[in-house]
mmCIF file of C-alpha atoms in Angstrom:
data_model
loop_
_atom_site.group_PDB
_atom_site.id
_atom_site.type_symbol
_atom_site.label_atom_id
_atom_site.label_comp_id
_atom_site.label_asym_id
_atom_site.label_seq_id
_atom_site.Cartn_x
_atom_site.Cartn_y
_atom_site.Cartn_z
ATOM 1 C CA MET A 1 -0.061 -0.105 -0.049
ATOM 2 C CA LEU A 2 2.884 2.290 0.832
ATOM 3 C CA SER A 3 4.284 1.909 -2.794
ATOM 4 C CA ALA A 4 1.009 2.801 -4.211
ATOM 5 C CA VAL A 5 1.002 6.044 -2.235
ATOM 6 C CA GLN A 6 4.525 6.708 -3.054
ATOM 7 C CA SER A 7 3.772 6.291 -6.925
ATOM 8 C CA GLN A 8 1.220 8.874 -6.567
ATOM 9 C CA MET A 9 3.476 11.237 -4.538
ATOM 10 C CA GLY A 10 7.143 11.959 -5.113
ATOM 11 C CA ALA A 11 8.985 9.844 -2.542
ATOM 12 C CA GLY A 12 10.593 12.983 -1.178
ATOM 13 C CA GLU A 13 7.329 14.728 -0.571
ATOM 14 C CA ILE A 14 6.009 12.242 2.160
ATOM 15 C CA SER A 15 6.942 12.757 5.881
ATOM 16 C CA PHE A 16 7.194 10.259 8.532
ATOM 17 C CA GLU A 17 3.885 11.481 10.224
ATOM 18 C CA GLU A 18 2.050 10.969 6.795
ATOM 19 C CA VAL A 19 3.509 7.585 6.204
ATOM 20 C CA THR A 20 2.322 6.473 9.853
ATOM 21 C CA SER A 21 -1.109 8.032 9.431
ATOM 22 C CA ILE A 22 -1.695 5.856 6.499
ATOM 23 C CA PHE A 23 -2.001 2.975 8.669
ATOM 24 C CA GLU A 24 -4.040 4.728 11.282
ATOM 25 C CA THR A 25 -7.429 2.938 12.292
ATOM 26 C CA GLY A 26 -9.115 6.025 13.738
ATOM 27 C CA GLY A 27 -8.718 4.674 17.238
ATOM 28 C CA THR A 28 -8.004 6.916 20.373
ATOM 29 C CA LYS A 29 -4.792 8.853 20.209
ATOM 30 C CA GLY A 30 -2.263 8.446 23.087
ATOM 31 C CA LEU A 31 -2.288 10.496 26.411
ATOM 32 C CA SER A 32 0.146 12.950 27.539
ATOM 33 C CA GLY A 33 2.819 11.841 30.256
ATOM 34 C CA ASP A 34 1.242 14.156 32.762
ATOM 35 C CA SER A 35 -2.209 12.459 32.140
ATOM 36 C CA VAL A 36 -0.908 8.953 32.463
ATOM 37 C CA GLU A 37 0.928 9.962 35.870
ATOM 38 C CA LYS A 38 -2.516 11.038 37.126
ATOM 39 C CA ILE A 39 -3.811 7.562 36.697
ATOM 40 C CA PRO A 40 -3.982 5.740 40.244
ATOM 41 C CA LYS A 41 -1.061 3.505 41.321
ATOM 42 C CA ILE A 42 -1.726 0.833 43.847
ATOM 43 C CA LYS A 43 0.532 -1.567 45.857
ATOM 44 C CA ILE A 44 -0.025 -5.435 45.377
ATOM 45 C CA THR A 45 -1.089 -7.118 48.502
ATOM 46 C CA ARG A 46 -2.411 -10.520 49.438
ATOM 47 C CA MET A 47 -5.933 -8.825 49.143
ATOM 48 C CA ASN A 48 -5.546 -7.830 45.453
ATOM 49 C CA ASN A 49 -3.015 -10.520 44.161
ATOM 50 C CA GLU A 50 -5.552 -13.137 43.197
ATOM 51 C CA ASP A 51 -8.622 -13.209 40.919
ATOM 52 C CA GLU A 52 -12.127 -14.607 41.703
ATOM 53 C CA SER A 53 -10.835 -18.099 40.875
ATOM 54 C CA GLY A 54 -7.883 -17.799 43.072
ATOM 55 C CA GLU A 55 -5.334 -17.523 40.310
ATOM 56 C CA ARG A 56 -2.509 -14.978 40.656
ATOM 57 C CA VAL A 57 -3.297 -11.606 38.774
ATOM 58 C CA SER A 58 -0.744 -10.762 35.994
ATOM 59 C CA CYS A 59 -0.022 -7.913 33.690
ATOM 60 C CA SER A 60 -1.728 -8.676 30.377
ATOM 61 C CA VAL A 61 0.898 -6.620 28.385
ATOM 62 C CA CYS A 62 4.011 -8.640 29.539
ATOM 63 C CA LEU A 63 2.183 -11.717 31.000
ATOM 64 C CA GLN A 64 4.239 -11.613 34.283
ATOM 65 C CA ASP A 65 2.470 -12.218 37.616
ATOM 66 C CA PHE A 66 2.513 -9.337 40.028
ATOM 67 C CA GLN A 67 4.569 -9.632 43.076
ATOM 68 C CA LEU A 68 3.609 -8.650 46.625
ATOM 69 C CA GLY A 69 4.581 -5.184 47.360
ATOM 70 C CA GLU A 70 4.925 -4.219 43.607
ATOM 71 C CA THR A 71 3.362 -0.804 42.698
ATOM 72 C CA VAL A 72 1.017 -1.108 39.651
ATOM 73 C CA ARG A 73 -1.229 1.148 37.974
ATOM 74 C CA SER A 74 -5.272 0.502 37.982
ATOM 75 C CA LEU A 75 -7.066 1.804 35.280
ATOM 76 C CA PRO A 76 -9.849 4.131 36.413
ATOM 77 C CA HIS A 77 -12.981 2.912 34.428
ATOM 78 C CA CYS A 78 -12.287 -0.765 34.272
ATOM 79 C CA HIS A 79 -9.914 -1.327 37.054
ATOM 80 C CA HIS A 80 -7.466 -3.629 34.983
ATOM 81 C CA MET A 81 -3.964 -3.474 36.519
ATOM 82 C CA PHE A 82 -0.559 -3.380 34.650
ATOM 83 C CA HIS A 83 2.937 -2.810 35.481
ATOM 84 C CA LEU A 84 3.902 0.840 35.221
ATOM 85 C CA PRO A 85 6.425 0.585 32.493
ATOM 86 C CA CYS A 86 4.198 -1.638 30.364
ATOM 87 C CA ILE A 87 0.960 0.546 30.700
ATOM 88 C CA ASP A 88 2.607 3.829 30.611
ATOM 89 C CA LYS A 89 4.472 3.019 27.298
ATOM 90 C CA TRP A 90 0.947 1.619 25.968
ATOM 91 C CA LEU A 91 -1.218 4.767 27.052
ATOM 92 C CA VAL A 92 1.118 7.202 25.607
ATOM 93 C CA ARG A 93 0.607 5.564 22.348
ATOM 94 C CA HIS A 94 -3.015 4.487 22.608
ATOM 95 C CA GLY A 95 -5.063 6.229 25.215
ATOM 96 C CA SER A 96 -7.170 3.012 26.030
ATOM 97 C CA CYS A 97 -6.924 -0.090 28.002
ATOM 98 C CA PRO A 98 -5.006 -2.813 26.180
ATOM 99 C CA LEU A 99 -7.315 -5.370 27.525
ATOM 100 C CA CYS A 100 -10.740 -4.252 27.015
ATOM 101 C CA ARG A 101 -10.025 -1.315 24.870
ATOM 102 C CA ARG A 102 -12.045 1.328 26.887
ATOM 103 C CA ASP A 103 -10.907 4.786 26.397
ATOM 104 C CA MET A 104 -9.245 6.756 29.263
#
């Protein structure tokens, strides 16, 4: 698809932003770093380290289990939890929950 666009436009006339916008799906844009920092952080305890079935809760971005005492980010609307580096990078790019896709 990119070659079709380039054939209609001079290759030197297209910017990086224009190339990436060709493939955009119209989803939510990412959040600012300040907005991401305002999303609540919680500490993993014995009370919140297991789901309803007794399984340990894990980060759905990196698939690693949360460790007791670890600080994670809990998204405000859906309450899904993620490691800080995993979700912060995601939210800067996407602005929605990676698990349920709910907008922030």
